[in-house]
PDB file of C-alpha atoms in Angstrom:
ATOM      1  CA  MET A   1       7.541 106.734 -32.108  1.00 47.00           C
ATOM      2  CA  THR A   2       7.700 106.454 -35.737  1.00 60.00           C
ATOM      3  CA  HIS A   3      10.682 106.793 -37.761  1.00 77.00           C
ATOM      4  CA  SER A   4      10.799 108.116 -41.408  1.00 91.00           C
ATOM      5  CA  PRO A   5      12.620 105.717 -44.016  1.00 97.00           C
ATOM      6  CA  ASP A   6      16.217 106.836 -44.801  1.00 97.00           C
ATOM      7  CA  TYR A   7      19.105 105.790 -47.293  1.00 97.00           C
ATOM      8  CA  THR A   8      21.133 103.799 -44.746  1.00 97.00           C
ATOM      9  CA  PHE A   9      20.820 100.360 -45.990  1.00 98.00           C
ATOM     10  CA  GLU A  10      21.326 101.533 -49.399  1.00 98.00           C
ATOM     11  CA  LEU A  11      24.532 103.152 -48.431  1.00 98.00           C
ATOM     12  CA  SER A  12      25.876 100.017 -46.708  1.00 98.00           C
ATOM     13  CA  ALA A  13      25.112  98.099 -49.839  1.00 98.00           C
ATOM     14  CA  ARG A  14      27.104 100.613 -51.671  1.00 97.00           C
ATOM     15  CA  THR A  15      30.051 100.364 -49.331  1.00 97.00           C
ATOM     16  CA  ASP A  16      30.135  96.903 -49.973  1.00 97.00           C
ATOM     17  CA  GLY A  17      30.530  97.531 -53.608  1.00 98.00           C
ATOM     18  CA  PHE A  18      27.048  97.315 -55.095  1.00 98.00           C
ATOM     19  CA  HIS A  19      25.736 100.123 -57.021  1.00 96.00           C
ATOM     20  CA  HIS A  20      22.193  99.140 -58.546  1.00 98.00           C
ATOM     21  CA  ILE A  21      20.055  98.557 -55.416  1.00 98.00           C
ATOM     22  CA  ALA A  22      16.419  97.472 -55.554  1.00 98.00           C
ATOM     23  CA  GLY A  23      13.982  98.208 -52.860  1.00 98.00           C
ATOM     24  CA  VAL A  24      11.353  95.554 -53.462  1.00 98.00           C
ATOM     25  CA  ASP A  25       7.836  95.379 -51.825  1.00 98.00           C
ATOM     26  CA  GLU A  26       4.223  93.935 -52.304  1.00 98.00           C
ATOM     27  CA  VAL A  27       0.684  94.876 -51.672  1.00 98.00           C
ATOM     28  CA  GLY A  28      -2.207  92.717 -51.514  1.00 97.00           C
ATOM     29  CA  ARG A  29      -1.620  89.856 -49.246  1.00 97.00           C
ATOM     30  CA  GLY A  30      -5.201  90.504 -47.152  1.00 97.00           C
ATOM     31  CA  PRO A  31      -7.588  91.003 -49.898  1.00 98.00           C
ATOM     32  CA  ILE A  32      -9.999  88.021 -50.797  1.00 98.00           C
ATOM     33  CA  ALA A  33     -10.159  89.450 -54.683  1.00 98.00           C
ATOM     34  CA  GLY A  34      -7.712  90.470 -56.971  1.00 98.00           C
ATOM     35  CA  PRO A  35      -4.058  89.966 -57.729  1.00 98.00           C
ATOM     36  CA  VAL A  36      -1.059  90.469 -55.494  1.00 98.00           C
ATOM     37  CA  VAL A  37       1.295  93.072 -56.930  1.00 98.00           C
ATOM     38  CA  ALA A  38       4.930  94.133 -56.278  1.00 98.00           C
ATOM     39  CA  ALA A  39       7.285  96.577 -57.323  1.00 98.00           C
ATOM     40  CA  ALA A  40      11.054  97.000 -57.358  1.00 98.00           C
ATOM     41  CA  VAL A  41      12.665 100.609 -57.228  1.00 98.00           C
ATOM     42  CA  ILE A  42      16.331 101.404 -57.776  1.00 98.00           C
ATOM     43  CA  LEU A  43      16.734 105.022 -56.717  1.00 98.00           C
ATOM     44  CA  ASP A  44      19.062 107.612 -57.934  1.00 97.00           C
ATOM     45  CA  PRO A  45      20.923 108.802 -54.660  1.00 96.00           C
ATOM     46  CA  ASP A  46      21.461 112.021 -56.116  1.00 96.00           C
ATOM     47  CA  ASN A  47      17.591 112.684 -57.070  1.00 97.00           C
ATOM     48  CA  ILE A  48      15.420 111.096 -54.324  1.00 97.00           C
ATOM     49  CA  PRO A  49      11.858 112.272 -54.239  1.00 96.00           C
ATOM     50  CA  ASP A  50      10.859 114.161 -51.142  1.00 95.00           C
ATOM     51  CA  GLY A  51       8.240 112.768 -48.905  1.00 95.00           C
ATOM     52  CA  LEU A  52       8.871 108.812 -49.673  1.00 96.00           C
ATOM     53  CA  ASN A  53       7.593 106.713 -46.735  1.00 94.00           C
ATOM     54  CA  ASP A  54       5.325 103.649 -46.041  1.00 92.00           C
ATOM     55  CA  SER A  55       2.571 104.031 -48.403  1.00 93.00           C
ATOM     56  CA  LYS A  56       0.274 103.301 -45.701  1.00 92.00           C
ATOM     57  CA  ARG A  57       1.251 106.400 -43.968  1.00 94.00           C
ATOM     58  CA  LEU A  58       0.761 108.637 -46.988  1.00 96.00           C
ATOM     59  CA  THR A  59      -2.748 110.201 -48.092  1.00 96.00           C
ATOM     60  CA  ALA A  60      -4.019 108.938 -51.169  1.00 95.00           C
ATOM     61  CA  ARG A  61      -3.215 112.271 -52.872  1.00 97.00           C
ATOM     62  CA  LYS A  62       0.374 112.113 -51.776  1.00 97.00           C
ATOM     63  CA  ARG A  63       0.961 108.443 -53.075  1.00 97.00           C
ATOM     64  CA  GLU A  64      -0.375 109.600 -56.545  1.00 97.00           C
ATOM     65  CA  ILE A  65       1.729 112.476 -56.977  1.00 98.00           C
ATOM     66  CA  LEU A  66       4.826 110.334 -55.726  1.00 98.00           C
ATOM     67  CA  PHE A  67       3.661 107.213 -58.038  1.00 98.00           C
ATOM     68  CA  ASP A  68       3.905 109.957 -60.865  1.00 98.00           C
ATOM     69  CA  GLN A  69       7.218 111.553 -59.816  1.00 98.00           C
ATOM     70  CA  ILE A  70       9.185 108.190 -58.796  1.00 98.00           C
ATOM     71  CA  PRO A  71       9.497 106.490 -62.354  1.00 98.00           C
ATOM     72  CA  LYS A  72      10.755 110.119 -63.888  1.00 98.00           C
ATOM     73  CA  VAL A  73      13.822 109.762 -61.555  1.00 98.00           C
ATOM     74  CA  ALA A  74      14.372 105.988 -60.588  1.00 98.00           C
ATOM     75  CA  LEU A  75      13.949 102.552 -62.475  1.00 98.00           C
ATOM     76  CA  VAL A  76      10.894 100.998 -61.752  1.00 98.00           C
ATOM     77  CA  GLY A  77       9.750  97.482 -62.229  1.00 98.00           C
ATOM     78  CA  ILE A  78       5.948  96.384 -61.388  1.00 98.00           C
ATOM     79  CA  ALA A  79       4.588  92.691 -61.744  1.00 98.00           C
ATOM     80  CA  GLU A  80       1.509  90.796 -60.419  1.00 98.00           C
ATOM     81  CA  ALA A  81       0.850  87.123 -59.251  1.00 98.00           C
ATOM     82  CA  THR A  82      -2.565  86.203 -60.349  1.00 98.00           C
ATOM     83  CA  VAL A  83      -5.511  84.746 -58.342  1.00 98.00           C
ATOM     84  CA  ALA A  84      -5.235  81.451 -59.749  1.00 98.00           C
ATOM     85  CA  GLU A  85      -1.471  81.550 -58.550  1.00 98.00           C
ATOM     86  CA  ILE A  86      -2.611  82.734 -54.919  1.00 98.00           C
ATOM     87  CA  ASP A  87      -5.002  80.009 -54.918  1.00 97.00           C
ATOM     88  CA  LYS A  88      -2.426  77.234 -56.536  1.00 98.00           C
ATOM     89  CA  HIS A  89       0.572  78.224 -54.160  1.00 97.00           C
ATOM     90  CA  ASN A  90      -0.471  80.260 -51.131  1.00 97.00           C
ATOM     91  CA  ILE A  91      -0.560  84.089 -50.543  1.00 97.00           C
ATOM     92  CA  LEU A  92       3.076  84.125 -49.368  1.00 97.00           C
ATOM     93  CA  ARG A  93       4.612  82.390 -52.436  1.00 97.00           C
ATOM     94  CA  ALA A  94       2.422  84.233 -54.702  1.00 98.00           C
ATOM     95  CA  SER A  95       3.670  87.291 -53.249  1.00 98.00           C
ATOM     96  CA  HIS A  96       7.273  86.162 -53.654  1.00 98.00           C
ATOM     97  CA  ILE A  97       6.641  85.206 -57.253  1.00 98.00           C
ATOM     98  CA  ALA A  98       5.300  88.659 -57.892  1.00 98.00           C
ATOM     99  CA  MET A  99       8.690  90.154 -56.286  1.00 98.00           C
ATOM    100  CA  VAL A 100      10.722  88.195 -58.338  1.00 98.00           C
ATOM    101  CA  ARG A 101       8.910  89.201 -61.557  1.00 98.00           C
ATOM    102  CA  ALA A 102       8.840  92.597 -60.301  1.00 98.00           C
ATOM    103  CA  ILE A 103      12.686  92.538 -60.272  1.00 98.00           C
ATOM    104  CA  ALA A 104      12.950  91.090 -63.818  1.00 98.00           C
ATOM    105  CA  ALA A 105      10.766  93.898 -64.976  1.00 98.00           C
ATOM    106  CA  LEU A 106      13.293  96.436 -64.046  1.00 98.00           C
ATOM    107  CA  PRO A 107      14.735  98.254 -67.247  1.00 98.00           C
ATOM    108  CA  ARG A 108      18.213  97.197 -65.833  1.00 97.00           C
ATOM    109  CA  ALA A 109      19.396  94.253 -63.430  1.00 98.00           C
ATOM    110  CA  PRO A 110      19.863  95.236 -59.770  1.00 98.00           C
ATOM    111  CA  ASP A 111      23.143  93.772 -58.041  1.00 97.00           C
ATOM    112  CA  PHE A 112      21.459  93.895 -54.952  1.00 98.00           C
ATOM    113  CA  ALA A 113      18.188  93.906 -53.489  1.00 98.00           C
ATOM    114  CA  LEU A 114      16.351  94.872 -50.284  1.00 98.00           C
ATOM    115  CA  VAL A 115      13.116  93.154 -49.563  1.00 98.00           C
ATOM    116  CA  ASP A 116      10.573  94.205 -47.114  1.00 98.00           C
ATOM    117  CA  GLY A 117       9.729  91.201 -44.906  1.00 97.00           C
ATOM    118  CA  ASN A 118      11.539  88.429 -43.039  1.00 97.00           C
ATOM    119  CA  LEU A 119      11.947  85.955 -45.880  1.00 97.00           C
ATOM    120  CA  LEU A 120      13.620  86.048 -48.998  1.00 98.00           C
ATOM    121  CA  PRO A 121      11.909  84.835 -52.119  1.00 97.00           C
ATOM    122  CA  ARG A 122      13.331  81.662 -54.032  1.00 93.00           C
ATOM    123  CA  ASP A 123      14.820  82.132 -57.219  1.00 93.00           C
ATOM    124  CA  MET A 124      16.353  85.777 -56.258  1.00 97.00           C
ATOM    125  CA  PRO A 125      18.221  87.110 -59.162  1.00 96.00           C
ATOM    126  CA  CYS A 126      20.893  88.763 -57.193  1.00 98.00           C
ATOM    127  CA  PRO A 127      22.173  88.917 -53.482  1.00 98.00           C
ATOM    128  CA  ALA A 128      19.632  90.443 -51.440  1.00 98.00           C
ATOM    129  CA  MET A 129      18.551  90.952 -47.652  1.00 98.00           C
ATOM    130  CA  THR A 130      15.160  91.159 -46.070  1.00 98.00           C
ATOM    131  CA  ILE A 131      14.428  94.015 -43.625  1.00 98.00           C
ATOM    132  CA  ILE A 132      11.353  93.705 -41.315  1.00 97.00           C
ATOM    133  CA  LYS A 133       9.068  96.870 -41.874  1.00 96.00           C
ATOM    134  CA  GLY A 134      11.155  97.772 -44.553  1.00 97.00           C
ATOM    135  CA  ASP A 135       8.689 100.288 -45.987  1.00 96.00           C
ATOM    136  CA  SER A 136       9.143 102.569 -42.936  1.00 96.00           C
ATOM    137  CA  ARG A 137      13.033 102.028 -42.817  1.00 97.00           C
ATOM    138  CA  SER A 138      14.121 102.150 -46.397  1.00 98.00           C
ATOM    139  CA  LEU A 139      13.564 104.814 -48.892  1.00 98.00           C
ATOM    140  CA  SER A 140      13.962 102.267 -51.897  1.00 98.00           C
ATOM    141  CA  ILE A 141      11.169  99.797 -50.130  1.00 98.00           C
ATOM    142  CA  ALA A 142       9.073 102.908 -49.540  1.00 98.00           C
ATOM    143  CA  ALA A 143       9.273 103.922 -52.964  1.00 98.00           C
ATOM    144  CA  ALA A 144       8.517 100.295 -54.004  1.00 98.00           C
ATOM    145  CA  SER A 145       5.413 100.236 -51.672  1.00 98.00           C
ATOM    146  CA  ILE A 146       3.851 103.519 -53.456  1.00 98.00           C
ATOM    147  CA  MET A 147       4.387 102.193 -56.781  1.00 98.00           C
ATOM    148  CA  ALA A 148       2.727  98.788 -56.081  1.00 98.00           C
ATOM    149  CA  LYS A 149      -0.179 100.305 -53.659  1.00 98.00           C
ATOM    150  CA  VAL A 150      -1.260 103.029 -56.237  1.00 98.00           C
ATOM    151  CA  TRP A 151      -0.929 100.518 -59.162  1.00 98.00           C
ATOM    152  CA  ARG A 152      -3.010  97.999 -57.456  1.00 98.00           C
ATOM    153  CA  ASP A 153      -5.537 100.305 -56.251  1.00 98.00           C
ATOM    154  CA  ARG A 154      -6.204 101.664 -59.908  1.00 98.00           C
ATOM    155  CA  LEU A 155      -6.159  97.959 -60.918  1.00 98.00           C
ATOM    156  CA  MET A 156      -8.997  97.321 -58.612  1.00 98.00           C
ATOM    157  CA  VAL A 157     -11.035 100.446 -59.538  1.00 98.00           C
ATOM    158  CA  GLY A 158     -11.036  99.247 -62.981  1.00 98.00           C
ATOM    159  CA  LEU A 159     -12.298  95.873 -61.897  1.00 98.00           C
ATOM    160  CA  ALA A 160     -14.972  97.492 -59.795  1.00 98.00           C
ATOM    161  CA  GLN A 161     -16.471  98.948 -63.243  1.00 97.00           C
ATOM    162  CA  GLN A 162     -16.501  95.344 -64.622  1.00 97.00           C
ATOM    163  CA  HIS A 163     -17.797  93.822 -61.454  1.00 97.00           C
ATOM    164  CA  PRO A 164     -20.150  96.408 -59.561  1.00 96.00           C
ATOM    165  CA  GLY A 165     -21.686  95.487 -56.430  1.00 96.00           C
ATOM    166  CA  TYR A 166     -18.598  94.563 -54.226  1.00 98.00           C
ATOM    167  CA  GLY A 167     -16.923  98.118 -53.868  1.00 98.00           C
ATOM    168  CA  TRP A 168     -13.782  97.381 -54.945  1.00 98.00           C
ATOM    169  CA  ASP A 169     -12.995 100.899 -55.815  1.00 97.00           C
ATOM    170  CA  ARG A 170     -13.314 101.647 -52.166  1.00 97.00           C
ATOM    171  CA  ASN A 171     -12.084  98.438 -50.568  1.00 98.00           C
ATOM    172  CA  ALA A 172      -9.531  97.233 -52.937  1.00 98.00           C
ATOM    173  CA  GLY A 173     -10.793  93.334 -52.591  1.00 98.00           C
ATOM    174  CA  TYR A 174     -10.258  93.736 -48.804  1.00 97.00           C
ATOM    175  CA  PRO A 175     -13.260  91.704 -46.932  1.00 96.00           C
ATOM    176  CA  THR A 176     -14.886  94.895 -45.652  1.00 97.00           C
ATOM    177  CA  PRO A 177     -18.648  94.389 -44.660  1.00 96.00           C
ATOM    178  CA  GLU A 178     -19.929  95.978 -48.241  1.00 97.00           C
ATOM    179  CA  HIS A 179     -17.506  93.494 -49.949  1.00 97.00           C
ATOM    180  CA  LYS A 180     -18.903  90.359 -47.739  1.00 95.00           C
ATOM    181  CA  GLU A 181     -22.369  91.386 -48.390  1.00 95.00           C
ATOM    182  CA  GLY A 182     -21.857  91.822 -52.080  1.00 96.00           C
ATOM    183  CA  LEU A 183     -20.492  88.264 -51.987  1.00 94.00           C
ATOM    184  CA  LYS A 184     -23.776  86.856 -50.298  1.00 92.00           C
ATOM    185  CA  CYS A 185     -25.767  88.693 -52.952  1.00 94.00           C
ATOM    186  CA  ASN A 186     -23.900  88.514 -55.995  1.00 95.00           C
ATOM    187  CA  GLY A 187     -21.762  85.529 -55.537  1.00 93.00           C
ATOM    188  CA  VAL A 188     -18.116  84.701 -56.459  1.00 96.00           C
ATOM    189  CA  THR A 189     -16.435  86.113 -59.418  1.00 97.00           C
ATOM    190  CA  LEU A 190     -13.250  85.133 -61.373  1.00 97.00           C
ATOM    191  CA  HIS A 191     -11.309  87.693 -59.479  1.00 98.00           C
ATOM    192  CA  HIS A 192     -12.305  86.255 -56.154  1.00 97.00           C
ATOM    193  CA  ARG A 193      -9.476  84.180 -53.979  1.00 98.00           C
ATOM    194  CA  ARG A 194     -11.194  80.637 -53.509  1.00 96.00           C
ATOM    195  CA  SER A 195      -8.424  79.616 -51.194  1.00 96.00           C
ATOM    196  CA  PHE A 196      -9.553  82.504 -48.697  1.00 96.00           C
ATOM    197  CA  ALA A 197     -12.074  81.630 -46.002  1.00 92.00           C
ATOM    198  CA  PRO A 198     -14.693  84.393 -46.950  1.00 91.00           C
ATOM    199  CA  VAL A 199     -14.840  83.317 -50.283  1.00 95.00           C
ATOM    200  CA  ARG A 200     -14.702  79.114 -49.681  1.00 93.00           C
ATOM    201  CA  ASN A 201     -17.365  79.653 -47.139  1.00 90.00           C
ATOM    202  CA  ILE A 202     -19.631  81.228 -49.849  1.00 87.00           C
ATOM    203  CA  LEU A 203     -18.921  78.333 -52.389  1.00 86.00           C
ATOM    204  CA  TRP A 204     -19.275  75.830 -49.685  1.00 81.00           C
ATOM    205  CA  GLN A 205     -22.944  77.270 -48.773  1.00 73.00           C
ATOM    206  CA  GLY A 206     -23.880  77.146 -52.572  1.00 61.00           C
ATOM    207  CA  LYS A 207     -22.947  73.429 -52.481  1.00 60.00           C
ATOM    208  CA  ASN A 208     -24.674  72.815 -49.434  1.00 57.00           C
ATOM    209  CA  PRO A 209     -27.594  75.023 -49.229  1.00 53.00           C
TER     210      PRO A 209
END
């Protein structure tokens, strides 16, 4: 049985005296190309868009509509951690870096954050709590998941135009058969994550033919 997200966590935080509560989520841990993107959203409790849900449960068309609606009625911050940062640290740490940057990118600082996952990023600028599967439980995190997903998908469509042959406009950098075949035929780009096995293996084969 699936549940739709609601405003329960936000209301609990408001009861505790917090007023500007940000939902925070990231997208892009699984791809082998492109940055990881995070978003932070502070909803107006009196003007919450209809249809907010985990971005993975929405059609692409619905995500696009909400992506345009959310910034009109909520405060939004979006940020990235680069491929170089992913390779330098690891994908979890890079995801957390992007989350903290997204919070910093908000037009006003939140006094509390609801973070998707089970581990809080270091350097959080405000009190916070984690929520496992938060994008399907908290409306603020659901809104953040939509903003991050559409932002990153559009970014990968742009990169696909610069680097045809990998199908990034269709696979968003995930290791699909088309993407892996593109790696074999076209090689590794600057946007590939060298610390991820499919890319690392191609590079190794190139050095050891």
